[in-house]
Coordinates of C-alpha atoms and ligand atoms in Angstrom, one line a residue:
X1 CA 0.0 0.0 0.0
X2 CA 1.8 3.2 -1.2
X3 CA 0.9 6.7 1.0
X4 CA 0.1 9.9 -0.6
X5 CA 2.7 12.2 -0.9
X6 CA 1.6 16.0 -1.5
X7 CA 5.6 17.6 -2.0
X8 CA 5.6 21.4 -2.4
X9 CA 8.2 23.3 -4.3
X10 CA 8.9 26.9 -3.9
X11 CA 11.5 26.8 -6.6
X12 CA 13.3 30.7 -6.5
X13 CA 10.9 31.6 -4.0
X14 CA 10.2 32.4 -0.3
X15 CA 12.3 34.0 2.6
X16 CA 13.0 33.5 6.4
X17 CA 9.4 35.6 6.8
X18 CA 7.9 32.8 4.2
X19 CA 8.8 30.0 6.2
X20 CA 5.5 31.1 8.8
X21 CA 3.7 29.4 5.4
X22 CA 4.8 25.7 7.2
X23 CA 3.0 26.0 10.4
X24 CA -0.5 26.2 8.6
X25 CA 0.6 23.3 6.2
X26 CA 1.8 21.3 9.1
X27 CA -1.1 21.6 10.8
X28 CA -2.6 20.3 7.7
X29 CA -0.5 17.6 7.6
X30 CA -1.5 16.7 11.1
X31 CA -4.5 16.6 10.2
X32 CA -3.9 14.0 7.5
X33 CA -2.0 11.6 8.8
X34 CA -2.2 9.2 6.2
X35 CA -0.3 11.9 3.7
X36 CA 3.0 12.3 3.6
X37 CA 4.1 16.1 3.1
X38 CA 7.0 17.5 1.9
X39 CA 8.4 21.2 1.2
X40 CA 11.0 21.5 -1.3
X41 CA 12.9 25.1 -0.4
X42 CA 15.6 27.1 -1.7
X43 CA 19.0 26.2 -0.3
X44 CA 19.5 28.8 1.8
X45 CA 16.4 28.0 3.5
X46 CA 16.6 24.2 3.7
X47 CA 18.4 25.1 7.5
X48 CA 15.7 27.3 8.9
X49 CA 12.8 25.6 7.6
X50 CA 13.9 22.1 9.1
X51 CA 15.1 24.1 12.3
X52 CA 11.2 25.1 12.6
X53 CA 10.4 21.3 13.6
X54 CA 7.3 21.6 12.0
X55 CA 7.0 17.6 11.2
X56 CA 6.9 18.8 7.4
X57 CA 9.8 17.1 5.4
X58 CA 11.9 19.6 4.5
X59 CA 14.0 19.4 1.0
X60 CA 15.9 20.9 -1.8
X61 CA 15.2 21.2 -5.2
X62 CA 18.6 19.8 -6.7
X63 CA 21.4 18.9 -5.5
X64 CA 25.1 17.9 -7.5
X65 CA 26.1 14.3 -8.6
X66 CA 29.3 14.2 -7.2
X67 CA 29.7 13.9 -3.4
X68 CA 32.5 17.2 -3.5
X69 CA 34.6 18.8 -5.5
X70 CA 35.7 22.0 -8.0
X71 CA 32.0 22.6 -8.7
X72 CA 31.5 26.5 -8.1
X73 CA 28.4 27.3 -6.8
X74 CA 26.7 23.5 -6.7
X75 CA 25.3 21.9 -3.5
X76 CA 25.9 18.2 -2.7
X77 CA 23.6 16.2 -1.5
X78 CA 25.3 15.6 1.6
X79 CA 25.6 19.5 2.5
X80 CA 21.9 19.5 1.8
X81 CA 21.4 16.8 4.2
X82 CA 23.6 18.3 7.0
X83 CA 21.2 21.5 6.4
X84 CA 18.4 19.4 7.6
X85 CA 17.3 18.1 4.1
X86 CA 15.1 14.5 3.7
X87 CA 14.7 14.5 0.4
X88 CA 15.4 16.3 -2.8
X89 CA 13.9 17.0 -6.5
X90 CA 16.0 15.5 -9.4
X91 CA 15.7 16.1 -12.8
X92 CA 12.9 19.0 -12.8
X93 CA 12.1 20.2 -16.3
X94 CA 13.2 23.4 -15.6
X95 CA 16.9 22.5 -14.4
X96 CA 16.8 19.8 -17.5
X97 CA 16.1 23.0 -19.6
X98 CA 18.1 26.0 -18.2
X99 CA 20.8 23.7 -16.5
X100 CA 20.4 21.4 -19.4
X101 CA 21.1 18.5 -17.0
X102 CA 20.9 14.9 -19.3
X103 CA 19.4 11.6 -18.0
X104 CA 22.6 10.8 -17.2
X105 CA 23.1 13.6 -15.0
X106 CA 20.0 12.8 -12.9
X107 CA 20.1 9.4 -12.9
X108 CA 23.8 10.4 -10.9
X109 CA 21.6 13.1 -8.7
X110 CA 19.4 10.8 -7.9
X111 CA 22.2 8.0 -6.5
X112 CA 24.3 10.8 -4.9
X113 CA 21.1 11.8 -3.0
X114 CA 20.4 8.2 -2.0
X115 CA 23.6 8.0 -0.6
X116 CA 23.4 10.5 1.3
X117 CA 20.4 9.4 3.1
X118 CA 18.0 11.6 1.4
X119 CA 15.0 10.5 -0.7
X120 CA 14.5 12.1 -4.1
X121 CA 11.3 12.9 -6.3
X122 CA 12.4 12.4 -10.3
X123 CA 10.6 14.5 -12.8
X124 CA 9.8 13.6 -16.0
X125 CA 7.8 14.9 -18.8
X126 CA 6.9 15.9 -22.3
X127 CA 6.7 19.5 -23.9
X128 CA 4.0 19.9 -25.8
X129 CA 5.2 19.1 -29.4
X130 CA 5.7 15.7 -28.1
X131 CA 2.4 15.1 -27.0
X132 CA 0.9 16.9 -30.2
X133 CA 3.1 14.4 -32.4
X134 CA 1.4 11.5 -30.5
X135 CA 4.7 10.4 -28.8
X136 CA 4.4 11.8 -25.3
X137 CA 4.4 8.0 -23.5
X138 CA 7.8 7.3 -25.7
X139 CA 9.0 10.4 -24.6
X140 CA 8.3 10.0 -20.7
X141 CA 9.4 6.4 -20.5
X142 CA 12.4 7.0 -22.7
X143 CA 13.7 9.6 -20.5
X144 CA 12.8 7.1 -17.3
X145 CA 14.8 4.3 -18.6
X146 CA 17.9 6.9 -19.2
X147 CA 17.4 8.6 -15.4
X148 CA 16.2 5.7 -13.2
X149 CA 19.1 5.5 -10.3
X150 CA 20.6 2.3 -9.3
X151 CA 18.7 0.6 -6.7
X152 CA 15.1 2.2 -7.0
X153 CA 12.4 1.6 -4.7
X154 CA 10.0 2.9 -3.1
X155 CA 12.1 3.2 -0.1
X156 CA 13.5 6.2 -1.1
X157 CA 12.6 7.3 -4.5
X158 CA 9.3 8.4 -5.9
X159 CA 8.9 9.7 -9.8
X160 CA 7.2 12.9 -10.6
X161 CA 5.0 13.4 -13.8
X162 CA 5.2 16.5 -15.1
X163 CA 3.9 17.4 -18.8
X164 CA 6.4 20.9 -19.2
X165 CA 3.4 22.1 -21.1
X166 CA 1.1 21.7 -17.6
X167 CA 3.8 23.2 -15.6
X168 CA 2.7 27.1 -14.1
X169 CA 0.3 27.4 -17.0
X170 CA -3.0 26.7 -15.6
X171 CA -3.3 23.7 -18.3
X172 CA -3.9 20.3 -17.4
X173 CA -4.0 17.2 -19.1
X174 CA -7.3 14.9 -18.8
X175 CA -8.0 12.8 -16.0
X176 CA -7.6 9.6 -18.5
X177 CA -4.6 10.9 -19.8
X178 CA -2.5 11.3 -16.5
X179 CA -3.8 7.5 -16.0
X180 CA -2.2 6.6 -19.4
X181 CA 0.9 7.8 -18.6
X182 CA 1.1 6.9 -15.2
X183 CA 0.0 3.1 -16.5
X184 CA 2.6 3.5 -19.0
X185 CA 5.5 4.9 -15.9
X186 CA 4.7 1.8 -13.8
X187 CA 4.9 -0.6 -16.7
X188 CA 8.1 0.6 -17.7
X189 CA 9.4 0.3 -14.1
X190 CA 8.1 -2.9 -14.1
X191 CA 10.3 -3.5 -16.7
X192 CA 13.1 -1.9 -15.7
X193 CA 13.2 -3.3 -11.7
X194 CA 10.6 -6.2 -11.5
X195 CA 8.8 -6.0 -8.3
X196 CA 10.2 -3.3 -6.7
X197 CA 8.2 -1.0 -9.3
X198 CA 5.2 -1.4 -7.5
X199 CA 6.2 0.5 -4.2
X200 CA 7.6 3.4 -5.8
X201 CA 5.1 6.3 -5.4
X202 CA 3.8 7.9 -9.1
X203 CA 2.8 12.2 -8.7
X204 CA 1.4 14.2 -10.4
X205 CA 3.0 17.6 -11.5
X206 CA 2.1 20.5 -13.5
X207 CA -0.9 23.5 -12.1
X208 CA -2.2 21.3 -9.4
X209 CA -4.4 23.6 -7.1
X210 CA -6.8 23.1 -4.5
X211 CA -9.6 23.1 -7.2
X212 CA -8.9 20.6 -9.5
X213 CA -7.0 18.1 -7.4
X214 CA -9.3 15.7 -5.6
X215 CA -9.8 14.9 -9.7
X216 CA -6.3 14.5 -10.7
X217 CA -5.2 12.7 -7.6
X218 CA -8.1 10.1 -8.5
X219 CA -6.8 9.6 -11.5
X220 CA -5.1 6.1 -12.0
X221 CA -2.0 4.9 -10.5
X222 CA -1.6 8.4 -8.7
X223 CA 0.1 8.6 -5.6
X224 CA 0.0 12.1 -4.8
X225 CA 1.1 15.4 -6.4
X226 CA 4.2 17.8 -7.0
X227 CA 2.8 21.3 -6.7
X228 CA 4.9 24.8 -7.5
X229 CA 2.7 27.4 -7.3
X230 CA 0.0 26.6 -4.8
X231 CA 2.7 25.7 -2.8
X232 CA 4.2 28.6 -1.2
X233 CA 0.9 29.6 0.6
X234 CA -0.3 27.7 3.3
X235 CA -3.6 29.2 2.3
X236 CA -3.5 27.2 -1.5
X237 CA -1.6 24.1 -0.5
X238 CA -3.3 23.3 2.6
X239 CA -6.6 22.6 0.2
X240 CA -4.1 20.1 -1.9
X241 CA -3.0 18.1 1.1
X242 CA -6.9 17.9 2.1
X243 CA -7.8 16.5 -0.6
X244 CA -5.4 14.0 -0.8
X245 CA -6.7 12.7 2.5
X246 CA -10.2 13.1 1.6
X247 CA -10.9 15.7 3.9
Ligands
PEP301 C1 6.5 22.2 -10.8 O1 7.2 23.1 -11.2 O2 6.9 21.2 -10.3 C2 5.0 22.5 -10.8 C3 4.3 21.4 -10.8 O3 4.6 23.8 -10.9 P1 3.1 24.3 -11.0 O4 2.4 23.6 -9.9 O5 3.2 25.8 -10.6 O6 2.6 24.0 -12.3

């Protein structure tokens, strides 16, 4: 039986003042206590946010391959970690496009974070050419196969679906078609890992708010949600985390 997980990510957002956002969406989470939640923060903030105690599961949205070394202005996941970090993001669309960061070079986020004790949430996704051209599921699984860390499992990784074309636009892809792809995510992990596909958590990512997400969190195989935008209030995530617990 796989728990919900509703993650947050603030992305280049928030402050020390922000961080009075987590009481109200722990006190959420408390009242959900069959929903995992999870804030993904900017770096600097990974050590006042976890320092808060809140009981929300404090991340960061990236963090380097390599455990150290001459990497100017990169964050391993171990100094993430000793900040107070449980988890990170690997392989968001944005740091794939801006950072253009390969499969290769998430797939080696993704271990580095593992072995540094922190769980990590692995995005993939399709822009919108390649779901107009019919290949969005060839896309998605392609880029799975090429990311998928050593060792997965539900244990400690979880794999975030996020069309790039869904991502801070207000658009959202059908109810049947997040099912599709997530049917399409698991078989591929299936393929790819055998049994251990099955406890490895499936989200949904891309303008999740408190309106539409009792729908898209019912859709097939979903486990819970990635959220950006309606993240950094308490006021639009809280609604999120409700409705993943049926409240
Ligand atoms: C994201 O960037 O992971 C995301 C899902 O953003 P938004 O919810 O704002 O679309």
């Amino acid at each position: 039986m796989r728990r919900k997980l509703i993650a947050g990510n603030w992305k280049m957002n928030g402050s020390r003042a922000a961080l009075a956002e987590l009481d109200g969406i722990a006190a959420a989470a408390t009242r959900a206590p069959e929903v995992d939640v999870a804030i993904a923060v900017p770096f600097t903030l990974i050590a006042p946010a976890a320092e808060r105690e809140t009981g929300v599961s404090i991340g960061s949205q990236d963090v380097h391959g390599a455990a150290k070394g001459a990497h100017t202005g990169c964050v391993s996941a171990a100094m993430a970690a000793e900040a107070g970090a449980r988890f990170s993001i690997v392989g968001h669309s944005e740091r794939r496009a801006d950072q253009g960061e390969t499969d290769a070079d998430v797939r080696a986020k993704a271990e580095a974070a593992r072995a540094a004790g922190l769980s990590a949430i692995l995005c993939v996704g399709e822009v919108l050419a390649d779901r107009d051209a019919g290949r969005a599921e060839a896309v998605v699984t392609a880029q799975l196969a090429g990311s998928l860390p050593e060792g997965a499992s539900g244990e400690w990784l979880s794999i975030a679906y996020e069309p790039v074309w869904a991502i801070g636009t207000g658009r959202t892809p059908t109810v049947e078609e997040v099912g599709a792809m997530h049917r399409a995510i698991r078989a591929e992990l299936r393929r790819l890992v055998g049994e251990a596909a099955d406890s490895v958590r499936l989200l949904y990512g891309g303008s999740v708010t408190g309106d539409n997400a009792a729908e898209l969190l019912a859709a097939d195989d979903v486990d819970g949600a990635l959220v950006g935008g309606a993240s950094l209030t308490a006021a639009k995530f809280v609604p999120i985390v409700e409705a993943a617990a049926g409240l």
